[in-house]
Amino acid sequence: MPKVSSVIVPYAAYLRVYEPLAAFPEPERTHWARYARRPDRPSYQDELRRSLADLLPTPPIAVPVHESSDAFVLETDGVVCVCPWRTRLRGWQALSGLAGELPQPLLDAVLPPVVRDQAARDYERWLDRNPDARPWIRTATWQVPLNWFVLVADEERRYDKGTGEVPPMLRYRTPMVQARRRVARALRALKDAIGEGPLIDGLVDVGRWLEEFHPRALVELDYGGLVHVVPAGELEDDHSAADVAHGIEALRQGDGTAAGEAYARLVERWRAVRDLRSAN
């Protein structure tokens, strides 16, 4: 059996916000400026492996005891931008949604009720002291939510099939102002065409989240570990953002047939991934 430190965790995709250093107050700004110069920064797989390792003790550690001091870093046009992991906050938020994701017997076996109850009490106390806290990263398992694709455009897509020890990669990056503009346009089209529904609710939620960040931030949609479960040929041909854009534009033009065709392409593309989720 592979060690936790070397296993590939395949099921998570990410929506990240990278903010310029100027968006952070001191002393956090200085910390991230130093951190960005590190040559050995960990990857998203490292974060997931650490989380898996926390589940091995008895009792398991549901949420890290201390907040992470790690981040993802990128530089664009000479500006260093940082996406803090905030693993502890995201762990609390993920824990609150597990009841709807796992069968009760399995949930109790992995994370006993006493462990979950203690984590919930810790989160409540922490939230009282930090009412405006929000994560820089959203995670989805065994899927990329359709509302995420609204934020990006096909021309922002970057795909690398990988070679040797370099894994494949599929991601989109877009300026924050562009992501917010696309959300607003899509909401107008969807509300005019269908009035209400899960896609609209999800888009409203992600739009509110984006408003929390610096206007010069960058938004990244990263397939993350999903690249390991989607066959290479299908991954290379995956243009889900284009299909979502075509579907919304069709609704704007009143063309329900074209919108339905775009939606059907998305459903067919993601069915195999959903089947893997059910198998696991």
Coordinates of C-alpha atoms in Angstrom, one line a residue:
M1 CA 0.0 0.0 0.0
P2 CA 1.4 3.5 -0.9
K3 CA 2.3 5.8 1.9
V4 CA 0.0 8.8 2.5
S5 CA 2.9 11.1 1.5
S6 CA 3.0 9.6 -2.1
V7 CA -0.6 8.7 -2.9
I8 CA -2.4 10.7 -5.6
V9 CA -5.7 12.1 -4.4
P10 CA -7.8 12.2 -7.5
Y11 CA -11.3 13.5 -6.7
A12 CA -11.1 17.3 -5.9
A13 CA -11.4 20.3 -8.1
Y14 CA -10.8 23.9 -7.0
L15 CA -11.9 27.5 -7.4
R16 CA -9.3 29.8 -6.1
V17 CA -8.8 33.5 -5.7
Y18 CA -5.3 35.0 -5.8
E19 CA -5.1 38.5 -4.2
P20 CA -2.2 41.0 -4.6
L21 CA 0.0 41.4 -1.6
A22 CA -1.4 44.9 -1.2
A23 CA -4.8 43.4 -0.2
F24 CA -3.4 41.8 3.0
P25 CA -2.9 43.8 6.2
E26 CA 0.4 43.7 8.1
P27 CA 2.0 41.5 9.4
E28 CA 0.3 39.0 7.1
R29 CA 1.5 40.9 4.0
T30 CA 5.2 40.6 5.1
H31 CA 4.7 36.9 5.8
W32 CA 3.3 36.2 2.3
A33 CA 6.0 38.4 0.7
R34 CA 8.7 36.2 2.4
Y35 CA 6.7 33.0 1.6
A36 CA 6.4 33.9 -2.1
R37 CA 10.3 33.7 -2.3
R38 CA 10.4 30.2 -1.1
P39 CA 11.6 27.7 -3.7
D40 CA 10.0 24.7 -2.1
R41 CA 6.3 25.7 -1.8
P42 CA 3.9 22.7 -1.3
S43 CA 1.2 21.7 -3.9
Y44 CA -2.5 21.1 -3.6
Q45 CA -1.7 17.4 -3.4
D46 CA 0.5 18.0 -0.4
E47 CA -2.4 19.7 1.3
L48 CA -4.8 16.8 0.6
R49 CA -2.2 14.3 1.8
R50 CA -1.8 16.1 5.1
S51 CA -5.6 16.1 5.6
L52 CA -5.7 12.3 4.9
A53 CA -2.9 11.8 7.4
D54 CA -4.9 13.6 10.1
L55 CA -7.7 10.9 9.7
L56 CA -5.3 8.1 10.6
P57 CA -4.9 8.6 14.4
T58 CA -7.5 7.3 16.9
P59 CA -9.5 9.5 17.4
P60 CA -9.1 11.2 14.0
I61 CA -8.2 14.9 13.7
A62 CA -11.3 16.3 12.0
V63 CA -9.9 19.8 11.6
P64 CA -6.3 21.0 12.0
V65 CA -5.4 22.3 15.4
H66 CA -3.7 25.4 13.9
E67 CA -4.4 27.4 10.8
S68 CA -2.1 26.7 7.8
S69 CA 0.6 29.2 7.0
D70 CA 0.9 28.0 3.4
A71 CA -0.5 29.5 0.2
F72 CA -0.5 29.2 -3.5
V73 CA 1.5 31.9 -5.3
L74 CA 1.6 33.3 -8.8
E75 CA 3.1 36.3 -10.4
T76 CA 1.4 38.2 -13.2
D77 CA 2.6 41.4 -14.8
G78 CA 5.2 41.8 -12.1
V79 CA 2.6 41.6 -9.3
V80 CA 2.8 38.8 -6.7
C81 CA -0.6 37.3 -5.9
V82 CA -1.3 34.9 -3.1
C83 CA -4.1 32.4 -2.4
P84 CA -3.9 31.4 1.3
W85 CA -4.8 27.8 2.0
R86 CA -6.8 28.5 5.2
T87 CA -7.1 24.7 5.7
R88 CA -8.6 24.9 9.2
L89 CA -11.4 27.2 8.1
R90 CA -12.1 25.1 5.0
G91 CA -12.0 22.0 7.1
W92 CA -14.7 23.3 9.5
Q93 CA -16.9 24.4 6.5
A94 CA -16.5 21.0 4.8
L95 CA -17.3 19.1 8.0
S96 CA -20.6 20.9 8.3
G97 CA -21.7 19.6 4.9
L98 CA -20.6 16.0 5.3
A99 CA -23.9 14.8 6.7
G100 CA -25.5 15.3 3.3
E101 CA -22.6 13.7 1.4
L102 CA -22.0 10.4 3.3
P103 CA -24.2 7.6 4.7
Q104 CA -24.6 8.0 8.4
P105 CA -22.8 4.7 9.3
L106 CA -19.8 5.5 7.1
L107 CA -19.7 9.1 8.5
D108 CA -19.7 7.8 12.1
A109 CA -17.0 5.3 11.3
V110 CA -14.7 7.8 9.7
L111 CA -15.5 10.7 12.0
P112 CA -17.2 9.7 15.3
P113 CA -20.0 12.0 16.5
V114 CA -18.0 13.1 19.5
V115 CA -15.2 14.3 17.2
R116 CA -17.6 16.2 14.9
D117 CA -19.4 17.8 17.9
Q118 CA -16.2 19.1 19.3
A119 CA -15.1 20.5 15.9
A120 CA -18.5 22.2 15.6
R121 CA -18.2 23.8 19.0
D122 CA -14.7 25.0 18.2
Y123 CA -15.9 26.5 14.9
E124 CA -18.7 28.4 16.7
R125 CA -16.3 29.9 19.2
W126 CA -13.8 30.8 16.4
L127 CA -16.5 32.3 14.2
D128 CA -17.7 34.6 17.1
R129 CA -14.2 36.1 17.1
N130 CA -13.9 36.1 13.2
P131 CA -17.4 36.8 11.8
D132 CA -16.1 38.1 8.5
A133 CA -13.8 35.2 7.7
R134 CA -14.0 33.6 4.3
P135 CA -11.9 31.1 2.4
W136 CA -9.8 31.9 -0.7
I137 CA -10.5 28.4 -2.0
R138 CA -13.6 26.5 -2.8
T139 CA -13.4 22.7 -3.3
A140 CA -15.7 20.4 -5.2
T141 CA -15.5 16.6 -5.2
W142 CA -16.0 14.4 -8.3
Q143 CA -17.2 17.3 -10.3
V144 CA -16.7 20.9 -11.4
P145 CA -19.9 22.8 -10.6
L146 CA -21.5 24.4 -13.7
N147 CA -21.7 27.8 -12.0
W148 CA -17.8 27.8 -11.8
F149 CA -17.6 27.6 -15.6
V150 CA -19.6 30.8 -15.9
L151 CA -16.7 32.8 -14.4
V152 CA -14.2 31.8 -17.2
A153 CA -13.9 31.7 -21.0
D154 CA -12.7 29.0 -23.3
E155 CA -9.8 31.2 -24.5
E156 CA -8.5 31.3 -20.9
R157 CA -8.2 27.5 -20.8
R158 CA -4.8 25.9 -20.4
Y159 CA -4.3 22.2 -20.9
D160 CA -1.0 20.2 -20.5
K161 CA -1.2 16.5 -21.0
G162 CA 1.9 16.0 -18.8
T163 CA 5.0 14.0 -19.4
G164 CA 6.9 11.5 -17.2
E165 CA 6.6 12.7 -13.6
V166 CA 4.8 15.9 -14.5
P167 CA 1.0 15.3 -14.1
P168 CA -1.6 16.5 -16.5
M169 CA -3.2 19.9 -15.9
L170 CA -6.4 21.7 -16.9
R171 CA -7.2 25.1 -15.6
Y172 CA -8.6 28.5 -16.4
R173 CA -7.5 31.9 -15.0
T174 CA -9.3 35.2 -15.4
P175 CA -9.2 38.7 -13.8
M176 CA -11.6 39.3 -11.0
V177 CA -13.4 42.1 -12.8
Q178 CA -14.1 39.8 -15.8
A179 CA -15.4 37.0 -13.5
R180 CA -17.8 39.4 -11.8
R181 CA -19.0 40.8 -15.1
R182 CA -19.7 37.3 -16.4
V183 CA -21.7 36.4 -13.3
A184 CA -23.9 39.5 -13.7
R185 CA -24.6 38.8 -17.4
A186 CA -25.3 35.2 -16.8
L187 CA -27.7 35.9 -13.9
R188 CA -29.7 38.3 -16.1
A189 CA -30.0 35.8 -18.9
L190 CA -30.9 32.9 -16.6
K191 CA -33.4 34.8 -14.5
D192 CA -35.1 36.1 -17.7
A193 CA -35.2 32.6 -19.2
I194 CA -35.9 30.2 -16.3
G195 CA -36.7 32.4 -13.3
E196 CA -35.2 30.3 -10.6
G197 CA -33.3 27.0 -10.0
P198 CA -30.1 25.5 -8.6
L199 CA -27.8 27.0 -11.2
I200 CA -29.1 30.5 -10.4
D201 CA -28.8 29.9 -6.6
G202 CA -25.2 28.6 -7.1
L203 CA -24.3 31.5 -9.2
V204 CA -25.7 34.0 -6.7
D205 CA -23.7 32.3 -4.0
V206 CA -20.4 32.3 -5.9
G207 CA -21.0 35.9 -7.0
R208 CA -21.4 37.1 -3.4
W209 CA -18.2 35.3 -2.5
L210 CA -16.2 37.0 -5.3
E211 CA -17.4 40.4 -4.0
E212 CA -15.3 39.8 -0.9
F213 CA -12.0 40.1 -2.7
H214 CA -9.7 42.8 -4.1
P215 CA -10.8 44.0 -7.6
R216 CA -7.3 43.2 -9.0
A217 CA -7.4 39.6 -7.8
L218 CA -7.3 36.7 -10.2
V219 CA -9.8 33.8 -10.3
E220 CA -8.6 30.3 -11.1
L221 CA -10.6 27.2 -11.9
D222 CA -8.4 24.2 -11.5
Y223 CA -9.5 20.6 -12.3
G224 CA -7.0 19.5 -9.7
G225 CA -7.0 15.8 -9.1
L226 CA -9.9 15.2 -11.5
V227 CA -7.3 15.1 -14.3
H228 CA -6.3 11.6 -13.0
V229 CA -9.8 10.1 -13.4
V230 CA -10.8 11.7 -16.8
P231 CA -9.3 9.8 -19.8
A232 CA -6.6 11.9 -21.5
G233 CA -8.4 12.1 -24.8
E234 CA -11.6 13.3 -23.1
L235 CA -9.7 15.8 -21.0
E236 CA -8.0 17.3 -24.1
D237 CA -11.4 17.7 -25.7
D238 CA -13.1 19.1 -22.6
H239 CA -14.4 22.6 -23.3
S240 CA -17.0 22.8 -20.6
A241 CA -16.6 26.5 -20.2
A242 CA -17.4 27.0 -23.9
D243 CA -20.5 24.8 -23.6
V244 CA -21.8 26.7 -20.6
A245 CA -21.2 30.0 -22.4
H246 CA -23.0 28.7 -25.5
G247 CA -25.9 27.5 -23.4
I248 CA -26.4 30.8 -21.6
E249 CA -26.1 32.7 -24.9
A250 CA -28.7 30.5 -26.4
L251 CA -31.1 31.2 -23.5
R252 CA -30.4 34.9 -24.0
Q253 CA -31.4 34.5 -27.6
G254 CA -34.5 32.5 -26.7
D255 CA -33.1 29.3 -28.4
G256 CA -34.1 26.6 -26.1
T257 CA -33.0 23.8 -28.5
A258 CA -29.4 25.1 -28.6
A259 CA -29.4 25.6 -24.9
G260 CA -30.6 22.0 -24.4
E261 CA -27.9 20.7 -26.7
A262 CA -25.1 22.5 -24.8
Y263 CA -26.5 21.1 -21.5
A264 CA -26.6 17.6 -22.9
R265 CA -23.0 17.8 -23.9
L266 CA -22.1 18.8 -20.3
V267 CA -24.2 16.0 -18.8
E268 CA -22.6 13.4 -21.1
R269 CA -19.1 14.6 -20.4
W270 CA -19.4 14.5 -16.6
R271 CA -21.5 11.3 -16.4
A272 CA -18.4 9.0 -16.2
V273 CA -16.9 11.1 -13.4
R274 CA -20.2 10.9 -11.4
D275 CA -20.2 7.2 -11.9
L276 CA -16.8 6.9 -10.4
R277 CA -18.1 8.9 -7.4
S278 CA -20.9 6.4 -6.9
A279 CA -18.5 3.5 -7.2
N280 CA -16.4 5.0 -4.4

